[in-house]
PDB file of C-alpha atoms in Angstrom:
ATOM      1  CA  MET A   1     148.256 -83.132 152.024  1.00 45.00           C
ATOM      2  CA  PRO A   2     146.308 -85.223 154.532  1.00 46.00           C
ATOM      3  CA  THR A   3     147.554 -84.940 158.067  1.00 47.00           C
ATOM      4  CA  GLU A   4     147.123 -87.304 161.004  1.00 46.00           C
ATOM      5  CA  PRO A   5     145.149 -85.990 164.003  1.00 45.00           C
ATOM      6  CA  PRO A   6     147.077 -84.984 167.118  1.00 46.00           C
ATOM      7  CA  MET A   7     147.730 -87.692 169.668  1.00 44.00           C
ATOM      8  CA  ASP A   8     145.540 -85.968 172.275  1.00 45.00           C
ATOM      9  CA  GLU A   9     142.520 -85.724 169.961  1.00 44.00           C
ATOM     10  CA  PRO A  10     140.288 -88.651 169.121  1.00 45.00           C
ATOM     11  CA  SER A  11     140.451 -89.931 165.563  1.00 45.00           C
ATOM     12  CA  ASP A  12     137.320 -90.004 163.454  1.00 46.00           C
ATOM     13  CA  THR A  13     138.489 -93.151 161.697  1.00 46.00           C
ATOM     14  CA  GLY A  14     138.774 -95.526 164.631  1.00 47.00           C
ATOM     15  CA  PRO A  15     136.338 -98.302 165.493  1.00 45.00           C
ATOM     16  CA  HIS A  16     134.561 -96.020 168.002  1.00 47.00           C
ATOM     17  CA  ALA A  17     134.070 -93.161 165.544  1.00 48.00           C
ATOM     18  CA  PRO A  18     130.486 -92.032 164.953  1.00 47.00           C
ATOM     19  CA  GLY A  19     130.452 -93.522 161.452  1.00 46.00           C
ATOM     20  CA  ASN A  20     131.808 -96.853 162.562  1.00 47.00           C
ATOM     21  CA  VAL A  21     129.365 -97.781 165.290  1.00 44.00           C
ATOM     22  CA  GLU A  22     128.298-100.907 163.420  1.00 44.00           C
ATOM     23  CA  ALA A  23     131.919-101.923 162.891  1.00 44.00           C
ATOM     24  CA  SER A  24     132.512-101.766 166.634  1.00 45.00           C
ATOM     25  CA  ARG A  25     129.692-104.251 167.166  1.00 48.00           C
ATOM     26  CA  ILE A  26     131.206-106.895 164.896  1.00 48.00           C
ATOM     27  CA  THR A  27     132.710-109.702 166.926  1.00 51.00           C
ATOM     28  CA  PRO A  28     135.965-110.989 165.475  1.00 52.00           C
ATOM     29  CA  PRO A  29     135.941-114.678 164.523  1.00 52.00           C
ATOM     30  CA  LEU A  30     137.020-117.090 167.208  1.00 52.00           C
ATOM     31  CA  GLU A  31     140.542-118.368 166.717  1.00 56.00           C
ATOM     32  CA  ARG A  32     139.976-122.084 167.300  1.00 54.00           C
ATOM     33  CA  GLY A  33     143.682-122.823 167.068  1.00 55.00           C
ATOM     34  CA  ARG A  34     144.370-120.911 170.325  1.00 56.00           C
ATOM     35  CA  PHE A  35     142.200-123.405 172.209  1.00 53.00           C
ATOM     36  CA  GLY A  36     143.577-126.562 170.641  1.00 55.00           C
ATOM     37  CA  GLY A  37     140.962-126.843 167.918  1.00 52.00           C
ATOM     38  CA  THR A  38     141.264-126.868 164.150  1.00 55.00           C
ATOM     39  CA  ALA A  39     139.997-124.222 161.807  1.00 53.00           C
ATOM     40  CA  ARG A  40     136.643-124.941 160.260  1.00 54.00           C
ATOM     41  CA  ARG A  41     136.506-125.245 156.524  1.00 49.00           C
ATOM     42  CA  ASP A  42     133.430-124.644 154.463  1.00 48.00           C
ATOM     43  CA  GLU A  43     134.017-127.620 152.254  1.00 46.00           C
ATOM     44  CA  ARG A  44     130.936-127.147 150.098  1.00 46.00           C
ATOM     45  CA  GLY A  45     130.973-123.381 149.950  1.00 49.00           C
ATOM     46  CA  TRP A  46     128.111-121.072 149.322  1.00 44.00           C
ATOM     47  CA  GLN A  47     128.439-121.528 145.579  1.00 53.00           C
ATOM     48  CA  ASP A  48     127.326-125.176 145.925  1.00 58.00           C
ATOM     49  CA  ASN A  49     124.057-124.320 147.631  1.00 65.00           C
ATOM     50  CA  ALA A  50     120.746-125.058 145.972  1.00 67.00           C
ATOM     51  CA  PRO A  51     119.339-122.267 143.753  1.00 68.00           C
ATOM     52  CA  VAL A  52     116.873-119.969 145.489  1.00 58.00           C
ATOM     53  CA  SER A  53     115.668-117.789 142.611  1.00 63.00           C
ATOM     54  CA  ARG A  54     114.957-117.934 138.914  1.00 68.00           C
ATOM     55  CA  SER A  55     118.252-116.230 138.153  1.00 69.00           C
ATOM     56  CA  ASP A  56     120.079-118.932 140.118  1.00 66.00           C
ATOM     57  CA  LEU A  57     118.098-121.641 138.365  1.00 67.00           C
ATOM     58  CA  SER A  58     118.969-120.154 134.964  1.00 67.00           C
ATOM     59  CA  LYS A  59     122.618-120.897 135.693  1.00 67.00           C
ATOM     60  CA  GLY A  60     121.880-124.599 135.753  1.00 67.00           C
ATOM     61  CA  PRO A  61     122.753-125.340 132.107  1.00 68.00           C
ATOM     62  CA  GLN A  62     126.174-123.671 132.445  1.00 65.00           C
ATOM     63  CA  GLU A  63     126.891-125.434 135.731  1.00 64.00           C
ATOM     64  CA  LEU A  64     125.692-128.880 134.635  1.00 68.00           C
ATOM     65  CA  LEU A  65     126.869-128.903 131.027  1.00 65.00           C
ATOM     66  CA  GLU A  66     130.578-129.168 131.606  1.00 61.00           C
ATOM     67  CA  HIS A  67     131.037-130.164 127.968  1.00 57.00           C
ATOM     68  CA  ARG A  68     128.732-128.998 125.209  1.00 60.00           C
ATOM     69  CA  THR A  69     129.221-132.241 123.271  1.00 64.00           C
ATOM     70  CA  ALA A  70     128.023-135.658 124.395  1.00 65.00           C
ATOM     71  CA  ARG A  71     130.643-137.376 126.545  1.00 75.00           C
ATOM     72  CA  ILE A  72     130.757-140.689 128.352  1.00 81.00           C
ATOM     73  CA  SER A  73     131.028-140.619 132.125  1.00 84.00           C
ATOM     74  CA  TRP A  74     133.422-143.508 132.469  1.00 89.00           C
ATOM     75  CA  GLY A  75     133.087-143.717 136.238  1.00 90.00           C
ATOM     76  CA  VAL A  76     129.314-144.108 136.037  1.00 92.00           C
ATOM     77  CA  LEU A  77     129.575-146.542 133.118  1.00 92.00           C
ATOM     78  CA  ILE A  78     132.222-148.778 134.691  1.00 95.00           C
ATOM     79  CA  ILE A  79     130.644-148.971 138.149  1.00 95.00           C
ATOM     80  CA  SER A  80     127.170-149.596 136.717  1.00 95.00           C
ATOM     81  CA  SER A  81     128.520-152.266 134.372  1.00 95.00           C
ATOM     82  CA  ILE A  82     130.302-154.030 137.231  1.00 96.00           C
ATOM     83  CA  VAL A  83     127.148-154.059 139.371  1.00 95.00           C
ATOM     84  CA  ILE A  84     125.007-155.375 136.508  1.00 94.00           C
ATOM     85  CA  LEU A  85     127.611-157.958 135.480  1.00 95.00           C
ATOM     86  CA  LEU A  86     128.084-159.279 139.023  1.00 96.00           C
ATOM     87  CA  PHE A  87     124.338-159.563 139.548  1.00 94.00           C
ATOM     88  CA  SER A  88     123.906-161.334 136.193  1.00 92.00           C
ATOM     89  CA  VAL A  89     126.714-163.810 136.896  1.00 94.00           C
ATOM     90  CA  TRP A  90     125.237-164.529 140.318  1.00 94.00           C
ATOM     91  CA  ALA A  91     121.759-165.159 138.874  1.00 91.00           C
ATOM     92  CA  ILE A  92     123.089-167.323 136.014  1.00 88.00           C
ATOM     93  CA  PHE A  93     125.474-169.586 137.909  1.00 93.00           C
ATOM     94  CA  LEU A  94     123.656-169.675 141.278  1.00 92.00           C
ATOM     95  CA  PRO A  95     119.998-169.457 140.270  1.00 90.00           C
ATOM     96  CA  GLU A  96     118.546-171.135 143.352  1.00 93.00           C
ATOM     97  CA  ASP A  97     120.534-168.975 145.735  1.00 93.00           C
ATOM     98  CA  ALA A  98     119.604-165.848 143.783  1.00 92.00           C
ATOM     99  CA  ARG A  99     115.929-166.827 143.693  1.00 92.00           C
ATOM    100  CA  SER A 100     115.705-167.530 147.417  1.00 94.00           C
ATOM    101  CA  THR A 101     117.603-164.354 148.312  1.00 94.00           C
ATOM    102  CA  MET A 102     115.445-162.141 146.116  1.00 91.00           C
ATOM    103  CA  GLN A 103     112.249-163.763 147.387  1.00 89.00           C
ATOM    104  CA  SER A 104     113.333-163.181 150.981  1.00 92.00           C
ATOM    105  CA  THR A 105     114.240-159.570 150.193  1.00 91.00           C
ATOM    106  CA  VAL A 106     110.945-158.879 148.443  1.00 86.00           C
ATOM    107  CA  GLY A 107     109.030-160.529 151.284  1.00 85.00           C
ATOM    108  CA  TRP A 108     110.813-158.437 153.897  1.00 88.00           C
ATOM    109  CA  ILE A 109     110.176-155.232 151.938  1.00 88.00           C
ATOM    110  CA  ALA A 110     106.497-156.080 151.528  1.00 81.00           C
ATOM    111  CA  SER A 111     105.990-156.895 155.205  1.00 83.00           C
ATOM    112  CA  SER A 112     108.184-154.156 156.703  1.00 88.00           C
ATOM    113  CA  LEU A 113     107.949-151.290 154.221  1.00 87.00           C
ATOM    114  CA  GLY A 114     104.593-151.885 152.589  1.00 83.00           C
ATOM    115  CA  TRP A 115     103.074-148.972 154.493  1.00 87.00           C
ATOM    116  CA  TYR A 116     105.828-146.716 153.147  1.00 90.00           C
ATOM    117  CA  TYR A 117     104.966-147.568 149.546  1.00 86.00           C
ATOM    118  CA  VAL A 118     101.263-146.990 150.126  1.00 86.00           C
ATOM    119  CA  VAL A 119     101.853-143.617 151.794  1.00 91.00           C
ATOM    120  CA  THR A 120     104.344-142.581 149.092  1.00 92.00           C
ATOM    121  CA  MET A 121     101.973-143.440 146.262  1.00 89.00           C
ATOM    122  CA  THR A 122      99.137-141.589 147.995  1.00 91.00           C
ATOM    123  CA  LEU A 123     101.275-138.464 148.314  1.00 94.00           C
ATOM    124  CA  VAL A 124     102.377-138.737 144.677  1.00 93.00           C
ATOM    125  CA  ILE A 125      98.782-139.038 143.478  1.00 93.00           C
ATOM    126  CA  GLY A 126      97.782-136.005 145.530  1.00 94.00           C
ATOM    127  CA  PHE A 127     100.697-133.926 144.265  1.00 94.00           C
ATOM    128  CA  VAL A 128     100.118-134.820 140.613  1.00 94.00           C
ATOM    129  CA  LEU A 129      96.419-134.022 140.887  1.00 93.00           C
ATOM    130  CA  TRP A 130      97.242-130.698 142.568  1.00 94.00           C
ATOM    131  CA  VAL A 131      99.606-129.794 139.733  1.00 93.00           C
ATOM    132  CA  ALA A 132      97.061-130.786 137.103  1.00 91.00           C
ATOM    133  CA  LEU A 133      94.150-128.899 138.664  1.00 93.00           C
ATOM    134  CA  SER A 134      95.993-125.787 139.864  1.00 92.00           C
ATOM    135  CA  LYS A 135      97.416-122.933 137.814  1.00 90.00           C
ATOM    136  CA  GLU A 136     100.745-124.770 137.735  1.00 87.00           C
ATOM    137  CA  GLY A 137      99.177-127.180 135.296  1.00 87.00           C
ATOM    138  CA  ASN A 138      99.171-124.441 132.644  1.00 88.00           C
ATOM    139  CA  VAL A 139     102.963-124.174 132.672  1.00 88.00           C
ATOM    140  CA  ARG A 140     104.457-125.745 129.565  1.00 88.00           C
ATOM    141  CA  LEU A 141     107.300-128.213 129.843  1.00 85.00           C
ATOM    142  CA  GLY A 142     109.047-126.307 127.066  1.00 85.00           C
ATOM    143  CA  PRO A 143     109.221-122.608 126.201  1.00 86.00           C
ATOM    144  CA  ASP A 144     106.009-120.599 126.280  1.00 84.00           C
ATOM    145  CA  HIS A 145     105.806-120.602 122.484  1.00 87.00           C
ATOM    146  CA  SER A 146     106.245-124.396 122.191  1.00 85.00           C
ATOM    147  CA  ARG A 147     103.412-126.636 121.008  1.00 86.00           C
ATOM    148  CA  PRO A 148     102.915-130.443 121.111  1.00 83.00           C
ATOM    149  CA  GLN A 149     104.975-132.238 118.496  1.00 80.00           C
ATOM    150  CA  TYR A 150     102.628-135.223 118.173  1.00 79.00           C
ATOM    151  CA  LYS A 151      98.892-135.677 118.092  1.00 82.00           C
ATOM    152  CA  LEU A 152      97.062-136.904 121.170  1.00 82.00           C
ATOM    153  CA  VAL A 153      96.437-140.418 119.810  1.00 82.00           C
ATOM    154  CA  THR A 154     100.085-140.874 118.855  1.00 78.00           C
ATOM    155  CA  TRP A 155     101.255-139.521 122.203  1.00 79.00           C
ATOM    156  CA  VAL A 156      98.912-141.803 124.167  1.00 78.00           C
ATOM    157  CA  ALA A 157     100.050-144.794 122.101  1.00 76.00           C
ATOM    158  CA  MET A 158     103.692-144.018 122.843  1.00 75.00           C
ATOM    159  CA  LEU A 159     103.039-143.580 126.557  1.00 75.00           C
ATOM    160  CA  PHE A 160     100.906-146.704 126.827  1.00 73.00           C
ATOM    161  CA  ALA A 161     103.298-149.017 124.992  1.00 69.00           C
ATOM    162  CA  ALA A 162     106.386-147.601 126.677  1.00 66.00           C
ATOM    163  CA  GLY A 163     104.790-147.595 130.122  1.00 62.00           C
ATOM    164  CA  VAL A 164     102.728-150.743 130.644  1.00 67.00           C
ATOM    165  CA  GLY A 165     102.516-152.478 127.267  1.00 68.00           C
ATOM    166  CA  ILE A 166     104.177-155.807 128.081  1.00 72.00           C
ATOM    167  CA  ASP A 167     103.292-155.660 131.758  1.00 71.00           C
ATOM    168  CA  MET A 168      99.609-155.165 130.973  1.00 73.00           C
ATOM    169  CA  LEU A 169      99.522-158.260 128.768  1.00 73.00           C
ATOM    170  CA  PHE A 170     101.166-160.344 131.487  1.00 75.00           C
ATOM    171  CA  TYR A 171      99.905-158.968 134.791  1.00 76.00           C
ATOM    172  CA  SER A 172      96.363-158.217 133.678  1.00 77.00           C
ATOM    173  CA  VAL A 173      95.717-161.940 134.239  1.00 80.00           C
ATOM    174  CA  THR A 174      98.411-163.074 136.648  1.00 82.00           C
ATOM    175  CA  GLY A 175      98.113-159.986 138.870  1.00 83.00           C
ATOM    176  CA  PRO A 176      94.544-160.574 140.108  1.00 88.00           C
ATOM    177  CA  VAL A 177      95.102-164.339 140.289  1.00 89.00           C
ATOM    178  CA  VAL A 178      98.212-164.021 142.457  1.00 87.00           C
ATOM    179  CA  GLN A 179      96.613-161.397 144.687  1.00 87.00           C
ATOM    180  CA  TYR A 180      93.561-163.632 145.045  1.00 90.00           C
ATOM    181  CA  LEU A 181      95.517-166.763 145.989  1.00 90.00           C
ATOM    182  CA  HIS A 182      98.225-165.016 148.027  1.00 85.00           C
ATOM    183  CA  PRO A 183      96.873-161.665 149.303  1.00 85.00           C
ATOM    184  CA  PRO A 184      99.098-159.303 151.320  1.00 77.00           C
ATOM    185  CA  SER A 185      96.813-159.789 154.335  1.00 76.00           C
ATOM    186  CA  GLY A 186      94.139-162.298 155.239  1.00 80.00           C
ATOM    187  CA  LEU A 187      93.350-165.700 153.773  1.00 85.00           C
ATOM    188  CA  GLY A 188      93.576-166.440 150.064  1.00 87.00           C
ATOM    189  CA  GLY A 189      90.797-167.890 147.966  1.00 86.00           C
ATOM    190  CA  THR A 190      88.047-166.084 149.876  1.00 88.00           C
ATOM    191  CA  TYR A 191      85.399-163.582 148.806  1.00 87.00           C
ATOM    192  CA  ASP A 192      87.269-160.710 150.451  1.00 86.00           C
ATOM    193  CA  ALA A 193      90.515-161.762 148.756  1.00 89.00           C
ATOM    194  CA  ARG A 194      88.731-161.705 145.395  1.00 87.00           C
ATOM    195  CA  GLN A 195      87.640-158.114 145.911  1.00 85.00           C
ATOM    196  CA  ASP A 196      91.022-156.997 147.208  1.00 86.00           C
ATOM    197  CA  ALA A 197      92.809-158.683 144.293  1.00 88.00           C
ATOM    198  CA  VAL A 198      91.335-156.230 141.793  1.00 85.00           C
ATOM    199  CA  VAL A 199      92.077-153.302 144.107  1.00 84.00           C
ATOM    200  CA  TRP A 200      95.753-154.231 144.478  1.00 82.00           C
ATOM    201  CA  THR A 201      96.080-154.805 140.724  1.00 82.00           C
ATOM    202  CA  MET A 202      94.659-151.362 139.996  1.00 80.00           C
ATOM    203  CA  PHE A 203      96.971-149.945 142.648  1.00 77.00           C
ATOM    204  CA  HIS A 204      99.916-151.204 140.601  1.00 76.00           C
ATOM    205  CA  TYR A 205      98.675-150.374 137.103  1.00 75.00           C
ATOM    206  CA  GLY A 206      95.980-147.783 137.617  1.00 78.00           C
ATOM    207  CA  VAL A 207      96.119-144.145 138.646  1.00 84.00           C
ATOM    208  CA  ALA A 208      98.937-144.791 141.119  1.00 84.00           C
ATOM    209  CA  GLY A 209     101.354-146.167 138.546  1.00 81.00           C
ATOM    210  CA  TRP A 210     100.648-143.452 136.029  1.00 84.00           C
ATOM    211  CA  SER A 211     101.002-140.785 138.709  1.00 89.00           C
ATOM    212  CA  MET A 212     104.538-141.972 139.348  1.00 88.00           C
ATOM    213  CA  TYR A 213     105.279-141.840 135.618  1.00 86.00           C
ATOM    214  CA  ALA A 214     103.813-138.335 135.449  1.00 88.00           C
ATOM    215  CA  LEU A 215     105.877-137.118 138.410  1.00 92.00           C
ATOM    216  CA  LEU A 216     109.166-138.293 136.899  1.00 89.00           C
ATOM    217  CA  GLY A 217     108.185-137.028 133.464  1.00 88.00           C
ATOM    218  CA  MET A 218     107.313-133.585 134.810  1.00 90.00           C
ATOM    219  CA  ALA A 219     110.558-133.288 136.753  1.00 90.00           C
ATOM    220  CA  MET A 220     112.847-134.366 133.918  1.00 90.00           C
ATOM    221  CA  GLY A 221     110.931-132.671 131.119  1.00 89.00           C
ATOM    222  CA  TYR A 222     110.522-129.323 132.884  1.00 89.00           C
ATOM    223  CA  PHE A 223     114.197-128.806 133.649  1.00 87.00           C
ATOM    224  CA  ALA A 224     115.397-130.315 130.362  1.00 87.00           C
ATOM    225  CA  TYR A 225     113.125-128.565 127.851  1.00 88.00           C
ATOM    226  CA  ARG A 226     112.244-125.362 129.681  1.00 87.00           C
ATOM    227  CA  TRP A 227     115.566-124.654 131.399  1.00 85.00           C
ATOM    228  CA  GLY A 228     117.931-126.363 128.955  1.00 84.00           C
ATOM    229  CA  MET A 229     119.473-128.793 131.447  1.00 85.00           C
ATOM    230  CA  PRO A 230     120.537-132.353 130.597  1.00 85.00           C
ATOM    231  CA  LEU A 231     117.764-134.924 130.411  1.00 84.00           C
ATOM    232  CA  SER A 232     118.829-136.875 133.487  1.00 86.00           C
ATOM    233  CA  ILE A 233     117.803-137.639 137.043  1.00 89.00           C
ATOM    234  CA  ARG A 234     120.647-135.607 138.482  1.00 87.00           C
ATOM    235  CA  ALA A 235     119.528-132.524 136.557  1.00 86.00           C
ATOM    236  CA  ALA A 236     116.014-132.902 137.972  1.00 87.00           C
ATOM    237  CA  LEU A 237     117.561-132.806 141.469  1.00 88.00           C
ATOM    238  CA  TYR A 238     119.599-129.668 140.740  1.00 86.00           C
ATOM    239  CA  PRO A 239     117.092-127.338 142.480  1.00 85.00           C
ATOM    240  CA  LEU A 240     117.578-129.368 145.679  1.00 85.00           C
ATOM    241  CA  LEU A 241     121.299-130.159 145.558  1.00 85.00           C
ATOM    242  CA  GLY A 242     122.793-127.334 143.508  1.00 82.00           C
ATOM    243  CA  LYS A 243     126.207-127.812 141.904  1.00 81.00           C
ATOM    244  CA  ARG A 244     126.833-130.875 144.049  1.00 83.00           C
ATOM    245  CA  VAL A 245     125.079-132.946 141.380  1.00 84.00           C
ATOM    246  CA  ARG A 246     128.230-132.551 139.256  1.00 82.00           C
ATOM    247  CA  GLY A 247     130.389-134.399 141.767  1.00 82.00           C
ATOM    248  CA  SER A 248     130.391-137.829 143.358  1.00 88.00           C
ATOM    249  CA  LEU A 249     126.858-137.322 144.659  1.00 89.00           C
ATOM    250  CA  GLY A 250     125.557-136.807 141.125  1.00 88.00           C
ATOM    251  CA  ASP A 251     127.523-139.813 139.881  1.00 91.00           C
ATOM    252  CA  GLY A 252     125.937-141.940 142.587  1.00 92.00           C
ATOM    253  CA  ILE A 253     122.484-140.753 141.509  1.00 92.00           C
ATOM    254  CA  SER A 254     123.274-141.615 137.884  1.00 92.00           C
ATOM    255  CA  ILE A 255     124.571-145.069 138.847  1.00 94.00           C
ATOM    256  CA  ILE A 256     121.404-145.875 140.788  1.00 94.00           C
ATOM    257  CA  ALA A 257     119.221-144.586 137.941  1.00 92.00           C
ATOM    258  CA  LEU A 258     121.177-146.519 135.295  1.00 92.00           C
ATOM    259  CA  VAL A 259     121.171-149.811 137.213  1.00 94.00           C
ATOM    260  CA  GLY A 260     117.475-149.453 138.016  1.00 91.00           C
ATOM    261  CA  THR A 261     116.646-148.680 134.383  1.00 88.00           C
ATOM    262  CA  VAL A 262     118.586-151.673 133.070  1.00 90.00           C
ATOM    263  CA  PHE A 263     116.945-154.030 135.555  1.00 90.00           C
ATOM    264  CA  GLY A 264     113.519-152.594 134.742  1.00 84.00           C
ATOM    265  CA  VAL A 265     114.015-152.970 130.992  1.00 82.00           C
ATOM    266  CA  ALA A 266     115.414-156.473 131.480  1.00 84.00           C
ATOM    267  CA  THR A 267     112.330-157.439 133.487  1.00 81.00           C
ATOM    268  CA  SER A 268     109.966-156.165 130.804  1.00 80.00           C
ATOM    269  CA  MET A 269     111.994-157.860 128.081  1.00 82.00           C
ATOM    270  CA  GLY A 270     112.038-161.120 130.032  1.00 83.00           C
ATOM    271  CA  ILE A 271     108.266-161.062 130.426  1.00 81.00           C
ATOM    272  CA  GLY A 272     107.795-160.276 126.733  1.00 81.00           C
ATOM    273  CA  VAL A 273     110.195-163.002 125.630  1.00 86.00           C
ATOM    274  CA  VAL A 274     108.374-165.607 127.738  1.00 85.00           C
ATOM    275  CA  LEU A 275     105.009-164.575 126.286  1.00 83.00           C
ATOM    276  CA  LEU A 276     106.307-164.593 122.705  1.00 84.00           C
ATOM    277  CA  SER A 277     108.090-167.910 123.211  1.00 88.00           C
ATOM    278  CA  VAL A 278     104.922-169.615 124.426  1.00 86.00           C
ATOM    279  CA  GLY A 279     102.869-168.000 121.653  1.00 85.00           C
ATOM    280  CA  PHE A 280     105.308-168.972 118.898  1.00 86.00           C
ATOM    281  CA  SER A 281     105.484-172.542 120.148  1.00 87.00           C
ATOM    282  CA  LEU A 282     101.669-172.846 120.126  1.00 86.00           C
ATOM    283  CA  ILE A 283     101.023-171.044 116.831  1.00 87.00           C
ATOM    284  CA  PHE A 284     104.013-172.084 114.712  1.00 86.00           C
ATOM    285  CA  GLY A 285     104.907-175.346 116.406  1.00 84.00           C
ATOM    286  CA  LEU A 286     108.394-174.164 117.437  1.00 84.00           C
ATOM    287  CA  GLU A 287     110.138-175.852 120.316  1.00 85.00           C
ATOM    288  CA  HIS A 288     109.664-173.849 123.485  1.00 82.00           C
ATOM    289  CA  GLY A 289     113.059-173.509 125.124  1.00 83.00           C
ATOM    290  CA  LEU A 290     116.168-171.464 125.692  1.00 84.00           C
ATOM    291  CA  ALA A 291     117.187-171.346 122.015  1.00 87.00           C
ATOM    292  CA  LEU A 292     113.902-169.748 120.976  1.00 89.00           C
ATOM    293  CA  GLN A 293     114.084-167.248 123.826  1.00 88.00           C
ATOM    294  CA  ILE A 294     117.642-166.237 122.902  1.00 89.00           C
ATOM    295  CA  GLY A 295     116.553-165.717 119.294  1.00 90.00           C
ATOM    296  CA  LEU A 296     113.647-163.549 120.426  1.00 89.00           C
ATOM    297  CA  VAL A 297     115.959-161.458 122.611  1.00 88.00           C
ATOM    298  CA  ILE A 298     118.320-160.890 119.679  1.00 90.00           C
ATOM    299  CA  GLY A 299     115.397-159.926 117.452  1.00 87.00           C
ATOM    300  CA  ALA A 300     114.050-157.509 120.060  1.00 82.00           C
ATOM    301  CA  VAL A 301     117.468-155.875 120.449  1.00 84.00           C
ATOM    302  CA  VAL A 302     117.829-155.459 116.685  1.00 86.00           C
ATOM    303  CA  LEU A 303     114.363-153.912 116.370  1.00 79.00           C
ATOM    304  CA  THR A 304     115.029-151.585 119.303  1.00 76.00           C
ATOM    305  CA  ILE A 305     118.331-150.392 117.860  1.00 80.00           C
ATOM    306  CA  GLY A 306     116.723-149.793 114.488  1.00 76.00           C
ATOM    307  CA  ALA A 307     113.818-147.874 116.013  1.00 71.00           C
ATOM    308  CA  THR A 308     115.991-145.667 118.211  1.00 71.00           C
ATOM    309  CA  THR A 309     118.632-144.877 115.588  1.00 75.00           C
ATOM    310  CA  SER A 310     116.022-143.896 112.996  1.00 70.00           C
ATOM    311  CA  GLY A 311     114.609-141.234 115.298  1.00 66.00           C
ATOM    312  CA  VAL A 312     111.349-140.847 117.131  1.00 61.00           C
ATOM    313  CA  ASP A 313     109.375-139.723 114.074  1.00 63.00           C
ATOM    314  CA  ARG A 314     110.169-142.781 111.955  1.00 64.00           C
ATOM    315  CA  GLY A 315     110.964-145.380 114.581  1.00 59.00           C
ATOM    316  CA  ARG A 316     109.337-145.114 117.962  1.00 58.00           C
ATOM    317  CA  ARG A 317     106.153-143.475 116.744  1.00 56.00           C
ATOM    318  CA  SER A 318     105.449-146.234 114.204  1.00 60.00           C
ATOM    319  CA  GLU A 319     106.441-148.889 116.691  1.00 59.00           C
ATOM    320  CA  ARG A 320     104.149-147.556 119.396  1.00 59.00           C
ATOM    321  CA  ARG A 321     101.249-147.224 116.992  1.00 59.00           C
ATOM    322  CA  THR A 322     101.715-150.855 115.977  1.00 62.00           C
ATOM    323  CA  HIS A 323     101.734-151.958 119.626  1.00 59.00           C
ATOM    324  CA  TYR A 324      98.715-149.819 120.381  1.00 57.00           C
ATOM    325  CA  ARG A 325      96.648-151.324 117.553  1.00 61.00           C
ATOM    326  CA  ALA A 326      97.834-154.856 118.259  1.00 58.00           C
ATOM    327  CA  GLN A 327      96.550-154.547 121.813  1.00 54.00           C
ATOM    328  CA  GLY A 328      93.110-153.610 120.514  1.00 55.00           C
ATOM    329  CA  CYS A 329      93.210-149.958 121.566  1.00 51.00           C
ATOM    330  CA  GLY A 330      93.045-148.295 118.172  1.00 48.00           C
TER     331      GLY A 330
END
């Protein structure tokens, strides 16, 4: 049977025993309550930290996919709907106030944060080019055995029509004209303004714009198709935020992304409806007004629903090819 050492002999199991030298060096945690303080709590915990290895990153699908079936995030849906509805009501019933407020906001952003946009786009272009030209450009967005599902012409048609189809038809003319008459700096209507007008237009719809599309596409596609995470903005930020993207922080990211997407789609649809309304009134003699624009919006919504519900192969691919050929590119 084990026996305890005599009282006059040192124990080999105490903190000063030869085998416990390291234990004797450990400082016990400070009891904050003895000095009037409160105990610190690690609210986020180590398990919420961002992944630091491939094994940590492989846990992303299990940590992000709380439910294997598609479910509606009612908090994100309700808050986003309220924001969109309030903005729409404001713009409909107080159009002059909404117009002046948005013009003032855009003017302040252009004058105060224009440098930030230019620097950001420059960094994005540099990063995308580095990815494309380095060995990282050989990494597939899907598994290593995956191959492109569509041919290059079809893929380019889909990207072109989905990216700048309507905007190109509208801003290819109005963009240089506006930049020429009202340049960001200097006097309008001059020789220098004419040269800068083309530069600023290409800044919006040239390499810079497509670099931003490529950056977002790489981030979402890589983590969705190679790592099996949800195809969402919050999943693309999982390597930076860890499991926190499942909480209120992730919901906030989804709300911002959803509201921004709706406003972006609404802008493109508004531009397209105006162009079609003017064209229909000139070609078919229809009255150019609100009734025609509402009818065009309804028709566009019906076509979009039909194209998306029939799948990419039968819907979007045929639609994008039609747009591509109609714009004289194929």
